[in-house]
């Protein structure tokens, strides 16, 4: 009861200082005195009885609102400044860099409670020497095998290849070791075992975004291993999460790499399995990324002290941590609860993760996934050799990190597109609202014809438009209207902002004001994209010119046939939605019955549902 008294006293002290300026979910649902928590569909049901008990005992209303994990990340900086965001939200540790860059979170002081959390989990949520989250779970990859097919755990990746050859040649299994063909996260233990890395570490112990190691000798050697496996038919394309696990559960794949999130499915399937450490390579043991989930406090909340006290004095206890674990079993970060567990599978994951490293949480990591995953896909599908694929991917990553969009600033007909506005003085122009300033010219996409630009802007409030050919004669503003209203842009902190302009619809937008949603799938080559499953190809860009939250595009160029598609956010695979609006969900199938049919893709940003309509 002591912790409830403390929180009640804090609430009494805070209420007079609250000055709400606009209606918000916490006011509508929990009242001015309460807290609002955003949590995804997995964790929200587990939190409901916890906060209900707390509210009943303390008299402090706490409301849990179910929000998709990807939507939490995307909407914190949008809803927060308007007073409609949460006080507390559940997040993955690797969001920290981006959230700090956008001024969306505040540090948490665990005080004496810090000793009750594992050192690894605290390191995940530490950025710049400060703690930005209260962790509750950690996770890492481990090696799964079917012991009936592979009695002994392979110690090296060479052994994995030899076992695969034996199983396939003998007919004992259709596949030996199998992996998704666009899944860099699960490929990292192989890359690290050969001496590759994503970012180097500077003298200060932090990741150095200027040291990209994905095209070093070790990374290329690891992808050469994948290439050789693919050339022998042991690795194949078109393998997604569901296909991979279905093959393992049926015994058609004998070895995979996966995480604790897969345990419920594998256990339910009844397939025999064993979990071991990741195989080693020439550079040593395979090192997995360590990730984690935790509670963060919004910088936009007016009740930060109350939110912190709720977390420390109520959530940091065995019973709440047990409830979260029961909803989604992952190794706990809270030591008093961790010490009570005897699950041999989770102990195996813990052992595999003892040499793990935190997955980089710096903002630049968002520039890595798409190019890295594309390189893996090119190699496994034998479309590029390992050296070419990784050299090109690393070059793309370095360009993105540098904040540049490289290419031609004029079309084949000589047309140019500029971004005049109050952003220009911050970008080195002589003055604002200059349609001819070369510093704010956009670049035309070589493959998709969409104009793009990326600029790092300091915190502040801005306005801008699009102007063609260095004059105001033809210009477009909000909603793609000619001579339309200025587009406003508000930044809480220094931010790398991506701007896009469609010369056909004339819609101009940016990565802060709206989502950049594409529909990657195995139909994109027919649109004219360089290849399929390319989240960065803007020929499949879904637009929301009227601002109703529904992003869409239509095409009539697809040949008759069966296809699959997903929705991807911000031109990478980091946040994507598949069937039933599931994050990282299954591909969505659709059929085009005849050449020339009108196919419309529509993404509802409120529900994350992607709908395909064929006429």
Coordinates of C-alpha atoms in Angstrom, one line a residue:
X1 CA 0.0 0.0 0.0
X2 CA 3.0 2.3 0.6
X3 CA 3.6 2.7 -3.2
X4 CA -0.1 3.7 -3.7
X5 CA 0.2 6.4 -1.1
X6 CA 3.3 7.8 -2.7
X7 CA 1.5 8.0 -6.1
X8 CA -1.6 9.6 -4.6
X9 CA 0.5 12.3 -2.9
X10 CA 2.2 13.0 -6.3
X11 CA -1.1 13.3 -8.0
X12 CA -2.4 15.7 -5.4
X13 CA 0.7 17.9 -6.0
X14 CA 0.4 17.7 -9.7
X15 CA -3.3 18.4 -10.3
X16 CA -3.2 22.2 -9.6
X17 CA -0.4 22.6 -12.2
X18 CA -2.2 20.9 -15.0
X19 CA -3.5 23.3 -17.7
X20 CA -4.9 21.1 -20.5
X21 CA -5.3 23.1 -23.7
X22 CA -7.2 20.6 -25.9
X23 CA -9.4 17.5 -25.6
X24 CA -7.3 14.4 -25.4
X25 CA -7.9 10.6 -25.0
X26 CA -6.7 10.7 -21.4
X27 CA -9.2 13.4 -20.7
X28 CA -12.1 11.7 -22.5
X29 CA -11.4 8.3 -21.2
X30 CA -9.6 8.7 -17.8
X31 CA -10.2 12.2 -16.8
X32 CA -7.7 15.0 -16.1
X33 CA -6.4 13.1 -13.0
X34 CA -5.4 10.0 -14.8
X35 CA -2.7 8.5 -17.0
X36 CA -3.0 7.1 -20.6
X37 CA -0.8 4.2 -21.7
X38 CA -0.4 3.2 -25.3
X39 CA 0.3 -0.5 -25.8
X40 CA 0.0 -2.9 -28.7
X41 CA -2.5 -5.8 -29.1
X42 CA -0.2 -8.3 -27.4
X43 CA 0.5 -6.2 -24.3
X44 CA -2.7 -4.1 -23.9
X45 CA -4.9 -7.0 -22.7
X46 CA -2.2 -8.0 -20.1
X47 CA -2.0 -4.4 -18.8
X48 CA -5.8 -4.0 -18.4
X49 CA -6.3 -6.0 -15.2
X50 CA -3.0 -4.5 -13.8
X51 CA -4.1 -0.9 -14.2
X52 CA -7.7 -1.7 -13.1
X53 CA -6.4 -3.0 -9.8
X54 CA -4.1 0.0 -9.4
X55 CA -7.0 2.4 -10.2
X56 CA -9.3 0.7 -7.7
X57 CA -6.7 0.8 -4.9
X58 CA -5.3 4.3 -5.5
X59 CA -8.3 6.2 -7.0
X60 CA -6.0 7.3 -9.9
X61 CA -7.6 6.4 -13.2
X62 CA -5.2 4.8 -15.7
X63 CA -6.4 3.9 -19.2
X64 CA -4.8 1.5 -21.6
X65 CA -5.4 2.3 -25.2
X66 CA -4.5 -0.4 -27.8
X67 CA -2.3 1.0 -30.6
X68 CA -0.3 -0.9 -33.1
X69 CA 3.4 -1.1 -32.3
X70 CA 4.3 0.6 -35.6
X71 CA 1.6 3.2 -35.0
X72 CA 2.9 4.1 -31.6
X73 CA 6.3 4.9 -33.1
X74 CA 4.8 6.8 -36.0
X75 CA 2.3 8.8 -34.0
X76 CA 4.1 9.8 -30.8
X77 CA 5.5 12.9 -32.4
X78 CA 2.2 13.7 -34.2
X79 CA -0.3 13.2 -31.4
X80 CA 1.9 14.3 -28.5
X81 CA 2.2 18.1 -29.4
X82 CA -1.6 18.3 -29.8
X83 CA -2.2 16.9 -26.3
X84 CA -3.7 13.7 -27.7
X85 CA -0.8 11.4 -27.1
X86 CA -0.1 9.0 -24.1
X87 CA 1.8 9.7 -20.9
X88 CA 3.4 6.3 -21.1
X89 CA 4.0 4.0 -24.0
X90 CA 5.5 0.6 -24.7
X91 CA 8.3 0.7 -27.2
X92 CA 11.2 -1.3 -28.6
X93 CA 14.7 -0.1 -27.5
X94 CA 15.9 0.7 -31.0
X95 CA 13.4 3.5 -31.3
X96 CA 15.3 5.6 -28.8
X97 CA 17.6 7.4 -31.1
X98 CA 14.8 8.5 -33.4
X99 CA 12.6 9.5 -30.4
X100 CA 15.3 11.5 -28.8
X101 CA 16.1 13.2 -32.1
X102 CA 12.4 14.2 -32.3
X103 CA 12.3 15.3 -28.7
X104 CA 9.6 12.8 -27.9
X105 CA 10.9 11.1 -24.7
X106 CA 12.4 12.1 -21.4
X107 CA 15.0 10.3 -19.2
X108 CA 13.8 8.0 -16.4
X109 CA 15.6 7.9 -13.1
X110 CA 15.3 4.4 -11.6
X111 CA 17.2 5.3 -8.5
X112 CA 17.8 2.3 -6.2
X113 CA 15.4 0.3 -8.5
X114 CA 18.2 0.1 -11.1
X115 CA 19.8 -2.8 -9.3
X116 CA 16.7 -4.8 -9.9
X117 CA 17.1 -4.9 -13.7
X118 CA 19.6 -6.8 -15.7
X119 CA 22.6 -4.9 -16.8
X120 CA 22.0 -5.9 -20.5
X121 CA 18.4 -4.5 -20.4
X122 CA 19.5 -1.2 -18.9
X123 CA 22.2 -0.8 -21.6
X124 CA 19.6 -1.2 -24.3
X125 CA 17.6 1.8 -23.1
X126 CA 20.7 4.0 -22.4
X127 CA 21.5 6.7 -24.9
X128 CA 24.2 9.3 -24.4
X129 CA 24.7 8.2 -20.8
X130 CA 21.0 8.6 -19.8
X131 CA 18.3 6.0 -19.3
X132 CA 15.2 6.5 -21.4
X133 CA 13.1 3.6 -20.6
X134 CA 12.2 1.0 -17.9
X135 CA 12.9 -2.3 -19.5
X136 CA 10.7 -5.3 -18.9
X137 CA 11.9 -7.9 -21.5
X138 CA 14.9 -8.7 -23.6
X139 CA 15.3 -10.9 -26.6
X140 CA 17.9 -12.4 -28.9
X141 CA 18.2 -15.0 -31.6
X142 CA 19.3 -18.7 -31.0
X143 CA 19.8 -21.7 -33.2
X144 CA 16.8 -24.1 -33.6
X145 CA 17.2 -27.7 -34.9
X146 CA 15.1 -30.7 -35.2
X147 CA 17.0 -33.2 -33.1
X148 CA 15.5 -36.2 -34.9
X149 CA 17.2 -34.9 -38.1
X150 CA 20.2 -33.1 -36.5
X151 CA 21.1 -34.9 -33.2
X152 CA 24.0 -32.7 -32.3
X153 CA 24.1 -28.9 -32.4
X154 CA 26.5 -27.7 -35.2
X155 CA 29.4 -25.7 -33.8
X156 CA 30.3 -23.8 -37.0
X157 CA 28.6 -22.5 -40.1
X158 CA 30.7 -24.9 -42.1
X159 CA 29.1 -27.8 -40.1
X160 CA 25.7 -26.2 -40.9
X161 CA 26.5 -26.4 -44.6
X162 CA 27.8 -30.0 -44.4
X163 CA 24.7 -31.2 -42.5
X164 CA 22.5 -29.4 -45.0
X165 CA 24.3 -31.2 -47.9
X166 CA 23.9 -34.6 -46.1
X167 CA 20.2 -34.1 -45.3
X168 CA 19.2 -32.9 -48.8
X169 CA 21.3 -35.5 -50.7
X170 CA 20.0 -38.4 -48.6
X171 CA 16.4 -37.2 -48.9
X172 CA 16.0 -37.0 -45.1
X173 CA 14.7 -33.4 -45.4
X174 CA 13.8 -31.1 -48.2
X175 CA 16.0 -28.4 -46.7
X176 CA 18.7 -28.4 -44.1
X177 CA 19.3 -24.9 -42.9
X178 CA 16.8 -22.4 -44.2
X179 CA 16.4 -18.6 -43.8
X180 CA 14.1 -15.9 -45.2
X181 CA 15.5 -14.3 -48.3
X182 CA 15.1 -10.7 -47.0
X183 CA 15.8 -10.9 -43.4
X184 CA 19.0 -9.1 -42.4
X185 CA 18.2 -9.2 -38.6
X186 CA 18.4 -13.0 -38.6
X187 CA 21.4 -13.0 -40.9
X188 CA 23.6 -10.9 -38.5
X189 CA 24.9 -13.9 -36.5
X190 CA 26.3 -15.3 -39.8
X191 CA 27.8 -11.9 -40.7
X192 CA 29.3 -11.4 -37.3
X193 CA 30.8 -14.9 -37.3
X194 CA 32.8 -13.9 -40.4
X195 CA 33.9 -10.6 -39.1
X196 CA 31.3 -8.3 -40.6
X197 CA 29.4 -5.6 -38.7
X198 CA 26.8 -2.9 -39.3
X199 CA 28.4 0.1 -37.4
X200 CA 31.8 0.3 -35.8
X201 CA 32.2 1.5 -32.3
X202 CA 34.0 4.8 -31.5
X203 CA 36.4 5.6 -28.7
X204 CA 33.5 6.8 -26.6
X205 CA 31.9 3.3 -26.8
X206 CA 29.0 4.5 -29.0
X207 CA 28.1 3.3 -32.5
X208 CA 29.8 5.4 -35.2
X209 CA 27.4 5.9 -38.1
X210 CA 30.3 7.0 -40.3
X211 CA 31.8 3.5 -40.0
X212 CA 29.6 1.2 -42.0
X213 CA 31.0 -2.4 -42.2
X214 CA 28.5 -4.2 -44.4
X215 CA 30.9 -4.2 -47.3
X216 CA 34.0 -5.2 -45.4
X217 CA 35.8 -8.5 -46.1
X218 CA 34.0 -10.4 -43.4
X219 CA 30.5 -9.3 -44.5
X220 CA 31.2 -10.2 -48.1
X221 CA 32.6 -13.6 -47.0
X222 CA 29.4 -14.3 -45.0
X223 CA 27.2 -13.4 -48.0
X224 CA 29.4 -15.6 -50.2
X225 CA 28.5 -18.4 -47.9
X226 CA 24.8 -17.6 -48.6
X227 CA 25.6 -17.4 -52.3
X228 CA 27.2 -20.8 -52.4
X229 CA 24.2 -22.3 -50.4
X230 CA 21.8 -20.8 -53.0
X231 CA 23.8 -21.9 -56.0
X232 CA 23.5 -25.5 -54.6
X233 CA 19.8 -25.1 -54.2
X234 CA 19.9 -25.2 -50.4
X235 CA 18.6 -21.7 -50.0
X236 CA 15.7 -20.4 -52.1
X237 CA 13.8 -17.2 -52.7
X238 CA 10.2 -16.4 -51.8
X239 CA 10.6 -17.6 -48.2
X240 CA 8.9 -15.4 -45.6
X241 CA 8.3 -15.9 -41.9
X242 CA 5.3 -18.1 -42.2
X243 CA 6.8 -20.3 -45.0
X244 CA 10.0 -20.7 -43.0
X245 CA 8.2 -21.8 -39.8
X246 CA 5.8 -24.0 -41.6
X247 CA 8.7 -25.9 -43.2
X248 CA 10.4 -26.3 -39.9
X249 CA 7.2 -27.5 -38.2
X250 CA 6.6 -30.1 -40.9
X251 CA 10.2 -31.4 -40.8
X252 CA 10.9 -30.2 -44.3
X253 CA 13.5 -27.7 -42.9
X254 CA 15.8 -29.1 -40.2
X255 CA 17.6 -25.9 -38.9
X256 CA 16.5 -22.3 -38.5
X257 CA 17.5 -19.2 -36.6
X258 CA 14.7 -17.5 -34.6
X259 CA 13.8 -15.8 -31.4
X260 CA 11.6 -16.4 -28.3
X261 CA 8.6 -14.9 -30.0
X262 CA 8.4 -18.1 -32.1
X263 CA 8.2 -20.4 -29.1
X264 CA 4.4 -20.4 -28.7
X265 CA 3.9 -21.4 -32.4
X266 CA 6.7 -24.0 -32.4
X267 CA 5.4 -25.6 -29.1
X268 CA 1.9 -25.7 -30.4
X269 CA 3.0 -27.4 -33.6
X270 CA 4.4 -30.3 -31.6
X271 CA 7.6 -30.6 -33.7
X272 CA 10.7 -31.8 -31.8
X273 CA 13.1 -29.0 -31.3
X274 CA 16.3 -28.1 -29.5
X275 CA 17.8 -24.7 -28.9
X276 CA 21.5 -24.0 -28.9
X277 CA 24.1 -21.2 -29.3
X278 CA 24.6 -19.7 -32.7
X279 CA 27.4 -21.3 -34.9
X280 CA 30.8 -19.8 -35.1
X281 CA 32.8 -18.7 -38.2
X282 CA 36.4 -17.7 -38.9
X283 CA 36.0 -14.6 -36.7
X284 CA 34.5 -16.4 -33.8
X285 CA 31.1 -17.2 -32.4
X286 CA 28.0 -15.9 -34.1
X287 CA 26.9 -12.8 -32.2
X288 CA 23.2 -12.0 -32.2
X289 CA 21.6 -8.6 -31.7
X290 CA 20.1 -8.1 -28.3
X291 CA 16.8 -6.2 -28.3
X292 CA 14.2 -5.3 -25.7
X293 CA 10.9 -3.8 -24.9
X294 CA 10.1 -1.3 -22.1
X295 CA 8.1 1.6 -20.9
X296 CA 8.9 5.1 -22.0
X297 CA 7.5 8.5 -20.8
X298 CA 6.4 11.0 -23.4
X299 CA 8.0 14.4 -23.3
X300 CA 4.7 15.9 -24.3
X301 CA 3.0 14.6 -21.1
X302 CA 2.1 17.1 -18.4
X303 CA 2.3 14.3 -15.8
X304 CA 5.8 13.0 -16.2
X305 CA 6.5 12.8 -12.5
X306 CA 3.3 10.8 -11.9
X307 CA 4.1 8.6 -14.8
X308 CA 7.6 7.8 -13.5
X309 CA 6.2 7.1 -10.0
X310 CA 3.6 4.7 -11.4
X311 CA 6.3 2.8 -13.3
X312 CA 8.7 2.6 -10.4
X313 CA 6.3 2.1 -7.5
X314 CA 3.8 -0.2 -9.2
X315 CA 5.0 -1.8 -12.4
X316 CA 8.5 -2.6 -11.1
X317 CA 7.2 -5.7 -9.2
X318 CA 6.9 -9.4 -9.8
X319 CA 3.1 -9.6 -10.4
X320 CA 3.0 -7.0 -13.3
X321 CA 6.1 -8.5 -14.8
X322 CA 4.6 -11.9 -14.6
X323 CA 1.4 -10.8 -16.4
X324 CA 3.5 -9.3 -19.3
X325 CA 5.5 -12.4 -19.5
X326 CA 2.5 -14.6 -19.6
X327 CA 1.1 -12.6 -22.5
X328 CA 4.3 -12.9 -24.6
X329 CA 7.0 -15.1 -23.0
X330 CA 10.5 -13.4 -23.4
X331 CA 13.4 -13.4 -21.0
X332 CA 12.5 -10.9 -18.3
X333 CA 14.6 -7.8 -17.5
X334 CA 13.3 -7.6 -13.9
X335 CA 15.7 -9.7 -11.8
X336 CA 13.3 -10.7 -9.0
X337 CA 11.0 -12.2 -11.5
X338 CA 13.7 -13.6 -13.7
X339 CA 15.1 -15.6 -10.8
X340 CA 11.8 -17.4 -10.4
X341 CA 11.8 -18.8 -14.0
X342 CA 12.9 -22.4 -14.7
X343 CA 11.9 -22.5 -18.4
X344 CA 14.8 -24.4 -20.2
X345 CA 14.0 -22.7 -23.5
X346 CA 14.4 -19.3 -22.1
X347 CA 17.6 -20.3 -20.3
X348 CA 18.9 -21.5 -23.7
X349 CA 18.1 -18.1 -25.2
X350 CA 19.9 -16.4 -22.3
X351 CA 23.0 -18.5 -22.9
X352 CA 22.9 -17.7 -26.6
X353 CA 22.7 -14.1 -25.8
X354 CA 25.5 -13.8 -23.4
X355 CA 27.8 -12.6 -26.2
X356 CA 25.2 -10.6 -27.9
X357 CA 25.4 -6.9 -28.6
X358 CA 22.7 -4.2 -28.5
X359 CA 21.0 -3.7 -31.8
X360 CA 22.0 -0.2 -32.7
X361 CA 19.4 2.3 -31.6
X362 CA 21.0 5.3 -33.3
X363 CA 18.7 7.1 -35.8
X364 CA 21.0 6.1 -38.7
X365 CA 19.9 2.4 -38.2
X366 CA 16.7 3.2 -40.0
X367 CA 18.8 3.8 -43.2
X368 CA 20.3 0.2 -43.0
X369 CA 17.5 -2.3 -43.2
X370 CA 16.1 -1.9 -46.7
X371 CA 19.4 -1.9 -48.6
X372 CA 20.9 -4.7 -46.4
X373 CA 17.8 -6.8 -46.8
X374 CA 17.7 -6.1 -50.6
X375 CA 21.3 -7.3 -50.9
X376 CA 20.5 -10.6 -49.1
X377 CA 17.5 -11.1 -51.5
X378 CA 19.7 -10.4 -54.5
X379 CA 22.3 -13.0 -53.4
X380 CA 19.8 -15.7 -52.4
X381 CA 17.9 -15.3 -55.6
X382 CA 21.2 -15.3 -57.5
X383 CA 20.5 -11.9 -59.1
X384 CA 23.8 -10.5 -57.8
X385 CA 27.0 -11.8 -56.4
X386 CA 27.8 -11.2 -52.8
X387 CA 30.5 -8.5 -53.4
X388 CA 28.3 -6.5 -55.8
X389 CA 25.2 -6.7 -53.7
X390 CA 26.9 -5.5 -50.4
X391 CA 29.0 -2.9 -52.1
X392 CA 25.9 -1.3 -53.6
X393 CA 23.9 -1.7 -50.4
X394 CA 26.6 0.0 -48.3
X395 CA 26.9 2.8 -50.8
X396 CA 23.2 3.4 -50.5
X397 CA 23.3 3.3 -46.7
X398 CA 26.1 5.8 -46.6
X399 CA 24.2 8.2 -48.9
X400 CA 21.1 7.9 -46.8
X401 CA 23.0 8.6 -43.6
X402 CA 24.6 11.6 -45.1
X403 CA 21.1 13.0 -45.6
X404 CA 21.5 13.2 -49.3
X405 CA 19.2 12.2 -52.2
X406 CA 21.6 11.8 -55.1
X407 CA 20.7 12.1 -58.8
X408 CA 19.7 14.6 -61.4
X409 CA 18.1 17.9 -60.4
X410 CA 16.5 18.2 -63.8
X411 CA 14.4 15.9 -65.9
X412 CA 15.2 14.8 -69.5
X413 CA 13.2 17.8 -70.7
X414 CA 15.1 20.2 -68.5
X415 CA 12.4 20.7 -65.9
X416 CA 13.4 21.4 -62.3
X417 CA 11.5 21.3 -59.0
X418 CA 12.4 23.4 -56.0
X419 CA 11.2 23.7 -52.4
X420 CA 10.9 27.4 -51.7
X421 CA 9.8 28.4 -48.2
X422 CA 11.1 29.3 -44.7
X423 CA 13.3 26.2 -44.7
X424 CA 15.6 27.9 -47.2
X425 CA 17.6 30.2 -44.9
X426 CA 18.3 27.2 -42.7
X427 CA 19.7 25.4 -45.8
X428 CA 22.1 28.0 -47.0
X429 CA 19.9 30.0 -49.4
X430 CA 20.4 33.7 -49.5
X431 CA 16.8 34.2 -48.4
X432 CA 13.5 32.4 -48.0
X433 CA 10.8 31.8 -50.6
X434 CA 13.3 31.7 -53.5
X435 CA 12.1 29.2 -56.1
X436 CA 15.5 29.3 -57.9
X437 CA 17.8 28.5 -55.0
X438 CA 19.9 25.5 -56.0
X439 CA 20.3 24.4 -52.3
X440 CA 16.6 23.2 -52.2
X441 CA 16.3 21.7 -55.6
X442 CA 14.8 18.2 -55.6
X443 CA 16.2 15.1 -57.4
X444 CA 14.1 13.1 -59.9
X445 CA 13.9 9.4 -59.2
X446 CA 15.7 7.5 -62.0
X447 CA 13.3 4.5 -61.9
X448 CA 10.0 6.0 -60.6
X449 CA 10.0 9.7 -61.8
X450 CA 9.1 10.9 -58.3
X451 CA 11.0 14.0 -57.1
X452 CA 12.8 13.6 -53.8
X453 CA 14.9 15.6 -51.3
X454 CA 16.2 15.0 -47.8
X455 CA 17.4 17.9 -45.6
X456 CA 18.5 18.0 -42.0
X457 CA 16.5 20.9 -40.4
X458 CA 16.9 22.4 -36.9
X459 CA 14.0 22.5 -34.5
X460 CA 11.4 25.1 -35.5
X461 CA 8.2 25.9 -37.4
X462 CA 8.4 26.2 -41.2
X463 CA 6.3 26.6 -44.3
X464 CA 7.1 25.5 -47.9
X465 CA 5.7 24.7 -51.3
X466 CA 6.9 23.3 -54.6
X467 CA 7.8 25.5 -57.5
X468 CA 8.7 24.4 -61.0
X469 CA 11.5 25.7 -63.2
X470 CA 12.8 28.3 -60.8
X471 CA 9.8 30.6 -60.9
X472 CA 6.4 31.0 -59.2
X473 CA 4.5 30.6 -62.5
X474 CA 3.7 27.0 -61.7
X475 CA 3.6 26.1 -58.0
X476 CA 1.8 23.6 -55.8
X477 CA 0.8 23.6 -52.1
X478 CA -1.2 21.7 -49.6
X479 CA -3.3 18.8 -51.1
X480 CA -1.4 19.1 -54.4
X481 CA -3.4 22.2 -55.4
X482 CA -1.9 24.6 -57.9
X483 CA -1.2 28.0 -56.2
X484 CA -2.4 26.2 -53.0
X485 CA -1.8 27.0 -49.4
X486 CA 1.7 26.8 -47.8
X487 CA 2.5 23.4 -46.2
X488 CA 3.4 23.8 -42.5
X489 CA 6.2 21.8 -40.9
X490 CA 6.9 21.7 -37.1
X491 CA 10.0 20.1 -35.7
X492 CA 10.7 19.6 -32.0
X493 CA 14.3 18.9 -32.6
X494 CA 16.9 18.7 -35.4
X495 CA 15.4 16.2 -37.9
X496 CA 16.3 14.7 -41.2
X497 CA 13.1 15.3 -43.3
X498 CA 12.4 13.5 -46.6
X499 CA 10.3 15.5 -49.1
X500 CA 8.4 13.9 -52.0
X501 CA 6.6 15.4 -55.0
X502 CA 4.6 13.5 -57.6
X503 CA 4.6 15.3 -60.9
X504 CA 1.4 13.5 -62.0
X505 CA -0.9 14.1 -59.0
X506 CA 1.2 17.1 -57.8
X507 CA 1.0 15.9 -54.3
X508 CA 3.8 17.3 -52.2
X509 CA 4.5 15.9 -48.7
X510 CA 7.2 15.2 -46.2
X511 CA 8.1 12.4 -43.8
X512 CA 6.9 14.4 -40.7
X513 CA 3.5 15.5 -41.8
X514 CA 2.4 12.1 -43.3
X515 CA 3.4 8.5 -43.7
X516 CA 5.4 7.5 -46.7
X517 CA 3.6 4.3 -47.6
X518 CA 4.5 2.0 -50.4
X519 CA 3.1 -1.4 -51.5
X520 CA 6.0 -3.7 -52.2
X521 CA 5.2 -7.0 -53.8
X522 CA 6.1 -9.5 -56.5
X523 CA 4.3 -7.3 -59.1
X524 CA 6.5 -4.3 -58.9
X525 CA 8.8 -5.2 -61.8
X526 CA 5.7 -5.0 -64.0
X527 CA 5.2 -1.4 -62.9
X528 CA 8.8 -0.6 -64.0
X529 CA 10.6 -0.9 -60.6
X530 CA 14.1 -2.3 -60.8
X531 CA 12.9 -5.4 -59.0
X532 CA 10.1 -6.9 -56.9
X533 CA 9.6 -6.5 -53.1
X534 CA 11.2 -3.0 -53.2
X535 CA 9.8 -0.8 -50.5
X536 CA 11.8 2.2 -51.8
X537 CA 10.3 2.1 -55.3
X538 CA 7.9 5.0 -55.5
X539 CA 6.0 3.6 -58.5
X540 CA 4.0 1.8 -55.8
X541 CA 3.7 4.9 -53.6
X542 CA 0.3 5.3 -52.0
X543 CA -0.8 8.9 -51.5
X544 CA -3.2 10.7 -49.2
X545 CA -3.7 14.1 -50.8
X546 CA -7.1 14.8 -49.1
X547 CA -5.6 14.0 -45.6
X548 CA -8.3 11.4 -44.6
X549 CA -5.7 8.8 -43.5
X550 CA -6.4 6.5 -46.5
X551 CA -3.3 6.1 -48.7
X552 CA -3.9 4.7 -52.2
X553 CA -2.7 4.3 -55.8
X554 CA -4.1 2.5 -58.9
X555 CA -2.6 0.9 -61.9
X556 CA -3.8 -0.8 -65.1
X557 CA -0.4 -2.2 -66.3
X558 CA -0.4 -5.6 -64.5
X559 CA -0.6 -8.8 -66.6
X560 CA -3.2 -11.3 -65.5
X561 CA -1.9 -13.5 -62.7
X562 CA -1.5 -14.2 -59.0
X563 CA 0.5 -11.7 -56.9
X564 CA 1.4 -10.9 -53.3
X565 CA 1.9 -7.6 -51.6
X566 CA 2.4 -5.8 -48.2
X567 CA 2.5 -2.2 -47.0
X568 CA 5.8 -0.7 -46.0
X569 CA 6.4 2.6 -44.1
X570 CA 9.1 5.1 -44.9
X571 CA 10.6 3.1 -47.9
X572 CA 12.1 0.4 -45.7
X573 CA 11.1 -3.0 -44.3
X574 CA 11.6 -1.9 -40.7
X575 CA 7.9 -1.2 -40.3
X576 CA 5.6 -3.2 -42.6
X577 CA 2.1 -4.7 -42.4
X578 CA 0.7 -7.8 -44.0
X579 CA -2.4 -9.9 -43.8
X580 CA -4.9 -8.9 -41.1
X581 CA -2.9 -5.7 -40.4
X582 CA -0.2 -7.7 -38.6
X583 CA 3.2 -6.1 -38.2
X584 CA 5.6 -8.2 -40.2
X585 CA 2.6 -10.3 -41.2
X586 CA 2.1 -12.7 -44.0
X587 CA 2.0 -11.5 -47.6
X588 CA -1.4 -10.5 -48.9
X589 CA -2.4 -12.4 -52.1
X590 CA -4.5 -10.9 -54.9
X591 CA -5.5 -12.0 -58.4
X592 CA -5.6 -10.0 -61.6
X593 CA -8.1 -11.8 -63.9
X594 CA -7.2 -10.1 -67.1
X595 CA -4.5 -7.8 -68.6
X596 CA -5.4 -4.2 -68.2
X597 CA -7.6 -4.6 -65.1
X598 CA -7.7 -1.6 -62.7
X599 CA -6.0 -2.6 -59.5
X600 CA -6.3 -0.2 -56.5
X601 CA -4.2 -0.5 -53.4
X602 CA -5.5 1.3 -50.3
X603 CA -3.9 1.5 -46.9
X604 CA -5.9 2.7 -43.8
X605 CA -3.4 4.3 -41.5
X606 CA -5.8 4.0 -38.5
X607 CA -6.1 0.2 -38.8
X608 CA -3.0 -0.7 -40.8
X609 CA -5.2 -2.7 -43.2
X610 CA -4.1 -2.9 -46.8
X611 CA -6.9 -3.6 -49.2
X612 CA -6.5 -4.5 -52.9
X613 CA -9.5 -4.0 -55.2
X614 CA -9.5 -5.4 -58.7
X615 CA -12.0 -4.1 -61.3

